[in-house]
Short mmCIF file of C-alpha atoms and ligand atoms in Angstrom, two decimals:
data_model
loop_
_atom_site.label_atom_id
_atom_site.label_comp_id
_atom_site.label_asym_id
_atom_site.label_seq_id
_atom_site.Cartn_x
_atom_site.Cartn_y
_atom_site.Cartn_z
CA MET C 1 0.00 0.00 0.00
CA ASN C 2 1.20 3.49 -0.88
CA LYS C 3 1.61 5.07 2.56
CA SER C 4 1.04 8.57 1.18
CA ASN C 5 -2.55 7.57 0.43
CA ILE C 6 -3.26 7.31 4.14
CA SER C 7 -4.69 10.32 5.91
CA ASN C 8 -2.60 12.12 8.50
CA ARG C 9 -5.52 11.62 10.86
CA VAL C 10 -5.05 7.87 10.65
CA LYS C 11 -1.24 7.86 10.33
CA GLN C 12 -0.86 9.51 13.71
CA ILE C 13 -2.66 6.64 15.49
CA PRO C 14 -0.11 4.37 17.16
CA LYS C 15 -0.25 0.60 16.83
CA SER C 16 -2.29 -0.87 19.67
CA ALA C 17 -0.16 -2.57 22.34
CA ILE C 18 -3.10 -4.78 23.28
CA HIS C 19 -3.39 -6.18 19.78
CA GLU C 20 0.38 -6.45 19.45
CA MET C 21 0.59 -8.50 22.67
CA THR C 22 -2.23 -10.71 21.40
CA ARG C 23 -0.37 -11.23 18.13
CA LEU C 24 2.88 -12.08 19.92
CA SER C 25 1.06 -14.36 22.38
CA LYS C 26 -0.34 -16.41 19.49
CA GLN C 27 3.23 -17.26 18.42
CA ILE C 28 3.93 -18.93 21.75
CA GLU C 29 2.30 -22.09 23.02
CA ASP C 30 0.56 -22.38 26.38
CA VAL C 31 0.57 -18.72 27.43
CA ALA C 32 -0.98 -17.54 30.71
CA PHE C 33 -3.07 -14.77 29.23
CA LEU C 34 -3.88 -11.66 31.27
CA SER C 35 -3.97 -9.20 28.37
CA TRP C 36 -7.61 -8.82 27.43
CA ALA C 37 -10.33 -6.84 29.12
CA LYS C 38 -12.87 -9.25 27.76
CA PRO C 39 -15.30 -11.45 29.71
CA THR C 40 -14.34 -15.08 29.25
CA SER C 41 -17.84 -16.36 29.98
CA GLY C 42 -20.36 -16.37 27.15
CA ALA C 43 -23.69 -14.52 27.14
CA PRO C 44 -26.25 -16.24 29.41
CA ALA C 45 -28.54 -18.84 27.77
CA HIS C 46 -31.76 -16.80 28.02
CA ILE C 47 -30.15 -13.99 26.02
CA ARG C 48 -28.93 -16.35 23.31
CA GLU C 49 -32.35 -18.00 23.13
CA ALA C 50 -34.11 -14.64 22.72
CA ALA C 51 -31.83 -13.89 19.77
CA ILE C 52 -32.60 -17.24 18.13
CA GLU C 53 -36.32 -16.68 18.62
CA ALA C 54 -36.09 -13.22 17.03
CA ILE C 55 -34.26 -14.74 14.04
CA ASN C 56 -36.81 -17.53 13.65
CA ASN C 57 -39.69 -15.07 13.91
CA GLY C 58 -38.27 -13.07 11.01
CA LEU C 59 -37.70 -9.95 13.11
CA VAL C 60 -34.07 -9.26 12.36
CA ASP C 61 -33.68 -9.08 8.59
CA GLY C 62 -34.25 -5.36 8.08
CA TYR C 63 -32.84 -2.17 9.57
CA SER C 64 -34.40 -0.81 12.72
CA GLU C 65 -34.88 2.86 13.43
CA SER C 66 -31.34 4.26 13.45
CA ALA C 67 -31.68 5.23 17.13
CA GLY C 68 -32.67 1.65 17.99
CA LEU C 69 -35.93 -0.27 18.53
CA LEU C 70 -38.36 1.82 20.55
CA GLU C 71 -39.13 -1.13 22.83
CA LEU C 72 -35.42 -1.46 23.64
CA ARG C 73 -34.98 2.28 24.23
CA LYS C 74 -37.95 2.16 26.65
CA GLU C 75 -36.28 -0.63 28.62
CA ILE C 76 -33.00 1.33 28.64
CA VAL C 77 -34.88 4.34 30.05
CA HIS C 78 -36.27 2.12 32.80
CA LYS C 79 -32.77 0.85 33.62
CA LEU C 80 -31.26 4.37 33.63
CA ASN C 81 -33.97 5.59 36.01
CA ARG C 82 -33.63 2.58 38.30
CA ASP C 83 -29.87 2.08 38.44
CA ASN C 84 -28.27 5.37 37.39
CA HIS C 85 -30.87 7.82 38.77
CA ILE C 86 -30.95 9.46 35.36
CA GLU C 87 -34.30 11.01 34.38
CA ALA C 88 -34.50 9.83 30.79
CA ASN C 89 -36.96 9.33 27.94
CA PRO C 90 -36.61 7.32 24.70
CA ALA C 91 -35.81 10.46 22.65
CA GLN C 92 -32.63 10.79 24.73
CA ILE C 93 -31.31 7.33 23.84
CA LEU C 94 -29.19 6.18 20.91
CA VAL C 95 -28.45 2.46 20.65
CA THR C 96 -24.85 2.11 19.47
CA VAL C 97 -22.39 -0.53 18.25
CA GLY C 98 -20.97 -1.12 21.73
CA ALA C 99 -19.95 1.71 24.01
CA ILE C 100 -17.05 2.30 21.64
CA GLU C 101 -19.12 3.50 18.69
CA GLY C 102 -21.19 5.62 21.08
CA ILE C 103 -18.09 7.35 22.43
CA ALA C 104 -16.64 7.83 18.95
CA ALA C 105 -19.93 9.30 17.70
CA ALA C 106 -20.18 11.57 20.74
CA ILE C 107 -16.63 12.84 20.22
CA LEU C 108 -17.15 13.45 16.49
CA ALA C 109 -20.39 15.29 17.22
CA VAL C 110 -18.73 17.59 19.75
CA ILE C 111 -15.09 18.08 18.70
CA ASP C 112 -13.79 20.33 15.94
CA PRO C 113 -10.18 20.00 14.71
CA GLY C 114 -7.83 21.45 17.33
CA ASP C 115 -10.32 21.31 20.19
CA GLU C 116 -8.83 20.02 23.42
CA VAL C 117 -10.24 17.08 25.33
CA ILE C 118 -9.15 16.50 28.91
CA LEU C 119 -8.55 12.87 29.82
CA PRO C 120 -7.39 11.54 33.17
CA SER C 121 -4.10 9.66 32.86
CA PRO C 122 -3.76 6.71 32.81
CA THR C 123 -6.87 6.18 30.72
CA TYR C 124 -8.27 3.74 28.17
CA SER C 125 -6.00 3.91 25.12
CA THR C 126 -8.91 3.76 22.68
CA HIS C 127 -10.29 7.02 24.08
CA ILE C 128 -7.01 8.74 23.23
CA ASN C 129 -7.16 7.41 19.68
CA GLN C 130 -10.80 8.41 19.31
CA VAL C 131 -9.91 12.01 20.17
CA LEU C 132 -7.03 11.91 17.66
CA LEU C 133 -9.31 10.51 14.95
CA ALA C 134 -11.61 13.51 15.44
CA SER C 135 -8.49 15.71 14.97
CA GLY C 136 -8.89 16.79 18.57
CA LYS C 137 -6.02 17.22 21.01
CA PRO C 138 -5.83 14.93 24.06
CA VAL C 139 -4.75 16.83 27.17
CA PHE C 140 -3.85 14.61 30.10
CA ALA C 141 -4.67 15.30 33.74
CA PRO C 142 -2.62 12.84 35.83
CA THR C 143 -4.55 10.90 38.49
CA LEU C 144 -3.26 10.35 42.03
CA GLU C 145 -1.70 6.90 41.94
CA LYS C 146 -0.91 6.64 45.66
CA GLN C 147 -4.56 7.36 46.35
CA GLY C 148 -5.72 4.53 44.12
CA PHE C 149 -5.53 6.53 40.87
CA MET C 150 -8.14 8.92 42.17
CA LEU C 151 -9.09 11.94 40.03
CA ASP C 152 -6.96 14.99 40.74
CA ILE C 153 -9.56 17.74 40.49
CA GLU C 154 -6.95 20.50 40.60
CA ALA C 155 -5.08 18.87 37.71
CA VAL C 156 -8.33 18.82 35.71
CA ARG C 157 -9.01 22.47 36.57
CA ASN C 158 -5.48 23.45 35.56
CA ALA C 159 -5.81 21.61 32.26
CA VAL C 160 -8.73 23.79 31.11
CA THR C 161 -7.81 26.33 28.40
CA PRO C 162 -9.95 28.43 26.03
CA LYS C 163 -9.65 25.53 23.55
CA THR C 164 -11.05 22.89 25.92
CA LYS C 165 -14.27 21.42 24.62
CA ALA C 166 -14.80 18.24 26.61
CA ILE C 167 -13.72 15.98 29.43
CA LEU C 168 -13.74 12.25 28.68
CA TYR C 169 -13.28 9.63 31.37
CA CYS C 170 -14.12 6.05 32.24
CA SER C 171 -15.11 5.05 35.72
CA PRO C 172 -14.68 2.30 36.83
CA SER C 173 -11.45 2.75 34.95
CA ASN C 174 -9.73 0.78 32.28
CA PRO C 175 -6.76 0.34 32.96
CA THR C 176 -6.51 1.19 36.68
CA GLY C 177 -9.73 -0.19 38.14
CA SER C 178 -10.28 3.01 40.10
CA VAL C 179 -13.83 4.20 40.76
CA PHE C 180 -14.23 7.97 40.83
CA SER C 181 -16.34 8.99 43.81
CA GLU C 182 -19.61 10.90 43.67
CA GLY C 183 -17.92 13.84 45.43
CA GLN C 184 -15.15 14.03 42.85
CA LEU C 185 -17.50 13.68 39.93
CA ARG C 186 -19.71 16.45 41.31
CA GLN C 187 -16.61 18.68 41.40
CA LEU C 188 -15.79 17.66 37.85
CA ALA C 189 -19.34 18.57 36.83
CA GLU C 190 -18.90 22.00 38.42
CA ILE C 191 -15.78 22.61 36.33
CA ALA C 192 -17.71 21.54 33.21
CA LEU C 193 -20.60 23.88 33.99
CA GLU C 194 -18.29 26.77 34.85
CA HIS C 195 -16.59 26.52 31.42
CA ASN C 196 -19.55 25.09 29.49
CA LEU C 197 -17.69 21.87 28.60
CA MET C 198 -19.19 18.57 27.54
CA VAL C 199 -18.53 15.59 29.77
CA ILE C 200 -18.42 12.31 27.88
CA THR C 201 -18.53 9.30 30.17
CA ASP C 202 -17.65 5.68 29.55
CA GLU C 203 -19.54 3.65 32.13
CA ALA C 204 -18.79 0.22 30.64
CA TYR C 205 -17.96 -1.31 34.03
CA GLU C 206 -20.81 0.33 35.97
CA TYR C 207 -21.94 -2.91 37.66
CA PHE C 208 -18.49 -4.15 38.62
CA VAL C 209 -17.68 -2.15 41.74
CA PHE C 210 -16.36 -3.67 44.95
CA ASP C 211 -15.97 -2.94 48.66
CA ASP C 212 -17.45 0.43 49.65
CA HIS C 213 -17.19 1.94 46.17
CA LYS C 214 -20.33 3.10 44.40
CA HIS C 215 -20.84 3.87 40.75
CA PHE C 216 -22.08 7.39 40.12
CA SER C 217 -23.46 8.78 36.85
CA VAL C 218 -22.81 12.48 36.27
CA ALA C 219 -26.01 12.62 34.18
CA SER C 220 -27.99 12.15 37.39
CA ILE C 221 -27.13 15.78 38.27
CA PRO C 222 -30.08 17.72 36.80
CA GLU C 223 -27.99 20.83 35.99
CA MET C 224 -25.79 18.68 33.73
CA LYS C 225 -28.68 17.83 31.38
CA LYS C 226 -27.18 19.64 28.37
CA ASN C 227 -23.53 19.00 29.23
CA VAL C 228 -23.17 15.24 29.41
CA ILE C 229 -23.19 12.30 27.03
CA SER C 230 -23.16 9.03 28.97
CA CYS C 231 -22.05 5.85 27.22
CA PHE C 232 -22.98 2.35 28.37
CA THR C 233 -22.66 -1.18 27.05
CA PHE C 234 -24.03 -4.71 27.20
CA THR C 235 -20.51 -6.06 26.53
CA LYS C 236 -19.34 -6.21 30.13
CA THR C 237 -22.60 -6.38 32.08
CA TYR C 238 -23.96 -9.40 30.22
CA ALA C 239 -20.74 -10.82 28.71
CA MET C 240 -21.98 -9.86 25.21
CA THR C 241 -18.66 -8.68 23.73
CA GLY C 242 -19.24 -9.99 20.20
CA TRP C 243 -22.86 -8.83 20.00
CA ARG C 244 -21.58 -5.27 19.61
CA ILE C 245 -24.31 -3.38 21.38
CA GLY C 246 -24.33 -0.46 23.77
CA TYR C 247 -26.17 2.84 24.04
CA LEU C 248 -25.74 6.43 24.99
CA HIS C 249 -27.88 8.92 26.81
CA ALA C 250 -27.84 12.65 26.05
CA ASP C 251 -30.15 15.63 25.89
CA GLU C 252 -32.84 15.16 23.21
CA GLU C 253 -31.45 18.09 21.23
CA LEU C 254 -28.06 16.37 21.02
CA ILE C 255 -29.29 12.94 19.93
CA PRO C 256 -30.15 13.93 16.30
CA GLN C 257 -26.68 15.51 16.02
CA ILE C 258 -24.92 12.40 17.33
CA ASN C 259 -27.14 10.32 15.06
CA LYS C 260 -25.63 12.19 12.10
CA VAL C 261 -22.37 10.41 12.99
CA HIS C 262 -23.97 7.09 13.92
CA ILE C 263 -25.83 6.70 10.60
CA PRO C 264 -22.85 6.94 8.21
CA PHE C 265 -20.89 4.47 10.34
CA ALA C 266 -23.58 1.96 11.26
CA ILE C 267 -27.11 2.89 10.00
CA CYS C 268 -28.35 0.98 13.03
CA VAL C 269 -27.09 -1.65 15.45
CA PRO C 270 -27.54 -5.26 14.23
CA VAL C 271 -31.20 -5.94 14.97
CA VAL C 272 -30.57 -9.43 16.32
CA SER C 273 -28.34 -7.90 18.98
CA GLN C 274 -31.07 -5.41 19.85
CA TYR C 275 -33.48 -8.28 20.57
CA ALA C 276 -30.82 -10.03 22.64
CA ALA C 277 -30.25 -6.80 24.59
CA LEU C 278 -33.98 -6.43 25.17
CA ALA C 279 -34.03 -9.88 26.77
CA ALA C 280 -30.95 -9.02 28.82
CA LEU C 281 -32.71 -5.99 30.33
CA LYS C 282 -36.16 -7.56 30.74
CA GLN C 283 -35.21 -10.88 32.25
CA SER C 284 -33.37 -11.90 35.43
CA GLN C 285 -30.36 -9.85 36.47
CA ASP C 286 -28.86 -12.76 38.46
CA CYS C 287 -26.10 -13.19 35.88
CA VAL C 288 -24.81 -9.68 36.61
CA VAL C 289 -24.54 -10.48 40.32
CA GLU C 290 -22.76 -13.75 39.50
CA PHE C 291 -20.25 -12.04 37.20
CA ARG C 292 -19.55 -9.41 39.85
CA GLU C 293 -18.91 -12.04 42.50
CA LYS C 294 -16.61 -13.93 40.20
CA TYR C 295 -14.57 -10.79 39.43
CA LEU C 296 -14.40 -9.83 43.09
CA SER C 297 -13.00 -13.23 44.00
CA ALA C 298 -10.52 -13.03 41.12
CA ARG C 299 -9.46 -9.54 42.17
CA ASN C 300 -8.79 -10.74 45.70
CA LEU C 301 -6.73 -13.65 44.40
CA MET C 302 -4.69 -11.42 42.10
CA CYS C 303 -3.97 -8.92 44.89
CA GLN C 304 -2.95 -11.73 47.21
CA ARG C 305 -0.61 -13.20 44.61
CA LEU C 306 0.90 -9.77 43.91
CA GLU C 307 1.90 -9.51 47.59
CA SER C 308 4.58 -12.14 47.09
CA LEU C 309 6.06 -10.14 44.20
CA ASP C 310 6.32 -6.91 46.16
CA SER C 311 9.92 -6.27 45.14
CA ILE C 312 8.84 -6.28 41.48
CA PHE C 313 5.39 -4.67 41.53
CA GLU C 314 3.58 -2.11 43.65
CA TYR C 315 -0.17 -2.21 43.19
CA GLN C 316 -3.26 -0.21 44.04
CA LYS C 317 -6.25 -2.38 44.88
CA PRO C 318 -8.84 -1.82 42.14
CA GLY C 319 -12.25 -0.74 43.42
CA GLY C 320 -13.95 -1.77 40.18
CA SER C 321 -13.76 -3.11 36.61
CA TYR C 322 -11.73 -6.30 36.19
CA LEU C 323 -8.37 -4.67 35.58
CA MET C 324 -5.46 -3.51 37.64
CA PHE C 325 -2.39 -1.49 36.88
CA PRO C 326 0.66 -2.32 39.01
CA LYS C 327 3.75 -0.16 38.89
CA ILE C 328 6.91 -2.00 37.84
CA LEU C 329 9.56 -1.30 40.46
CA VAL C 330 12.57 -2.82 38.76
CA ASP C 331 14.71 -0.83 36.31
CA GLU C 332 13.76 -3.03 33.35
CA GLY C 333 10.19 -1.73 33.77
CA LYS C 334 11.11 1.78 32.65
CA ASN C 335 10.18 0.60 29.19
CA SER C 336 6.96 -1.29 29.81
CA LYS C 337 6.79 -2.61 26.25
CA THR C 338 10.18 -4.32 26.44
CA PHE C 339 9.37 -5.57 29.95
CA CYS C 340 6.05 -7.12 28.88
CA GLU C 341 7.51 -8.65 25.72
CA ARG C 342 10.27 -10.30 27.76
CA LEU C 343 7.77 -11.53 30.31
CA LEU C 344 5.83 -13.09 27.47
CA ARG C 345 8.84 -14.71 25.77
CA GLU C 346 10.70 -15.82 28.88
CA ALA C 347 7.92 -16.56 31.39
CA LYS C 348 4.99 -17.20 29.02
CA VAL C 349 2.81 -14.63 30.74
CA SER C 350 0.90 -12.19 28.54
CA THR C 351 0.17 -8.75 30.02
CA THR C 352 -0.34 -5.29 28.51
CA PRO C 353 2.35 -2.59 28.64
CA GLY C 354 1.18 0.57 30.40
CA GLY C 355 2.73 3.08 27.99
CA ASP C 356 -0.35 3.08 25.75
CA PHE C 357 -2.62 4.40 28.47
CA GLY C 358 -1.34 7.96 28.61
CA PRO C 359 1.89 9.62 29.77
CA THR C 360 1.67 8.37 33.37
CA GLY C 361 1.00 4.82 32.20
CA GLU C 362 4.66 4.07 31.41
CA GLN C 363 6.48 1.85 33.93
CA HIS C 364 3.24 -0.01 34.62
CA LEU C 365 1.53 -3.04 33.19
CA ARG C 366 -2.14 -3.85 32.95
CA LEU C 367 -3.39 -7.14 34.33
CA SER C 368 -6.85 -8.47 33.62
CA PHE C 369 -8.64 -10.62 36.19
CA CYS C 370 -11.66 -11.53 34.08
CA VAL C 371 -10.06 -14.93 33.55
CA PRO C 372 -10.51 -18.25 35.36
CA GLU C 373 -8.69 -18.31 38.70
CA ASP C 374 -6.53 -21.20 37.43
CA MET C 375 -5.16 -18.81 34.81
CA ILE C 376 -4.28 -16.23 37.46
CA ASN C 377 -2.51 -18.88 39.52
CA MET C 378 -0.64 -20.20 36.51
CA ALA C 379 0.51 -16.68 35.57
CA PHE C 380 1.71 -15.91 39.09
CA ASP C 381 3.39 -19.30 39.61
CA ARG C 382 5.36 -18.54 36.46
CA MET C 383 6.17 -14.98 37.46
CA GLU C 384 7.33 -16.10 40.92
CA ALA C 385 9.63 -18.69 39.34
CA TYR C 386 10.87 -16.13 36.81
CA PHE C 387 11.62 -13.26 39.17
CA ASN C 388 12.96 -15.28 42.12
C1 PLP P 401 -13.53 1.31 29.33
C2 PLP P 401 -14.01 0.53 28.14
N1 PLP P 401 -14.90 1.08 27.34
C3 PLP P 401 -15.38 0.42 26.27
C4 PLP P 401 -14.93 -0.83 25.95
C5 PLP P 401 -15.49 -1.53 24.76
O1 PLP P 401 -16.85 -1.63 24.94
P1 PLP P 401 -17.84 -2.12 23.82
O2 PLP P 401 -17.58 -3.57 23.57
O3 PLP P 401 -19.17 -1.87 24.45
O4 PLP P 401 -17.64 -1.31 22.61
C6 PLP P 401 -13.97 -1.44 26.75
C7 PLP P 401 -13.46 -2.78 26.39
O5 PLP P 401 -12.51 -3.25 26.87
C8 PLP P 401 -13.51 -0.74 27.88
O6 PLP P 401 -12.60 -1.29 28.69
#
């Protein structure tokens, strides 16, 4: 391919470390794999059955309304009222191809070339690339690692310039697992209102919070009605990664604008997935509780195993998600990419280098605990043998 045919917008996007680690891992047999933030369980049976029924009833062969099936949007409204304390109506919902397409559409609807977007650092690498793809400028506000990667409100305030257009964050966080508190998010909302900024949230891990942490949605603050776009997904909550379905909530005046981005990329979300999502919301939520308990147990195991590697890693206990982001204490960790590649080649443990997750991500690695506990034990047995 003639490289000069590629847009500068795309050329500036770095190669994804996550995909690179996956590629390298495939070249090695019998790897203990902690690289993916992807549920290893499949979607529950009742969701799969609802999809099959919709197919057999001939419901899925055409497009739906681009915003999503009305019946599904009504159920989403019910969920947002019940669980997120967001006063919503179906005209404020856009069903999207996972949270990812929702966030991308939100960014493209809000950001002009050169506009600045404040992101906490470390943050989800895809968010950084989404801002770059919109020709926006990511501006990083470092989080407070020693305080569990908590938001540093002053750092956010100091990052605001006349060019700032939006703040984009995920809580619970990929990669750190930190859960931003209601108090902090209220302060963040105040900054947004003071400067009339948009807040774009990624709440993919909303149900996976542990200990005393609570998930808080900024859109539940009535004054924020016109200043927030909240993005959610079925991927994590119901282990529906491959179904590619999520949704966003925003003011009804914003939805048609965001839809102008959604339509050229997707037209609508695959209708079969919309019927599956409808079943996920309408039927028992026991699976969500089960997933949460499984991740909590896996988190506890991973933290316990990290204790015996305390000369190599220093970790903050994640309050949510199924990811954690230990700091590498040894000199070799200064370049997290080289460190992780060696760990893969020499100890057969696949992790994700932290450098992709913003400027304060370097010298860290991301570990995923949404894997069977046997996998965690295998990875740590190997790392103990390797480092000792
Ligand atoms: C924070 C965060 N947002 C979004 C996604 C992707 O979500 P979806 O599958 O809904 O597009 C991920 C996947 O790892 C994630 O970690």
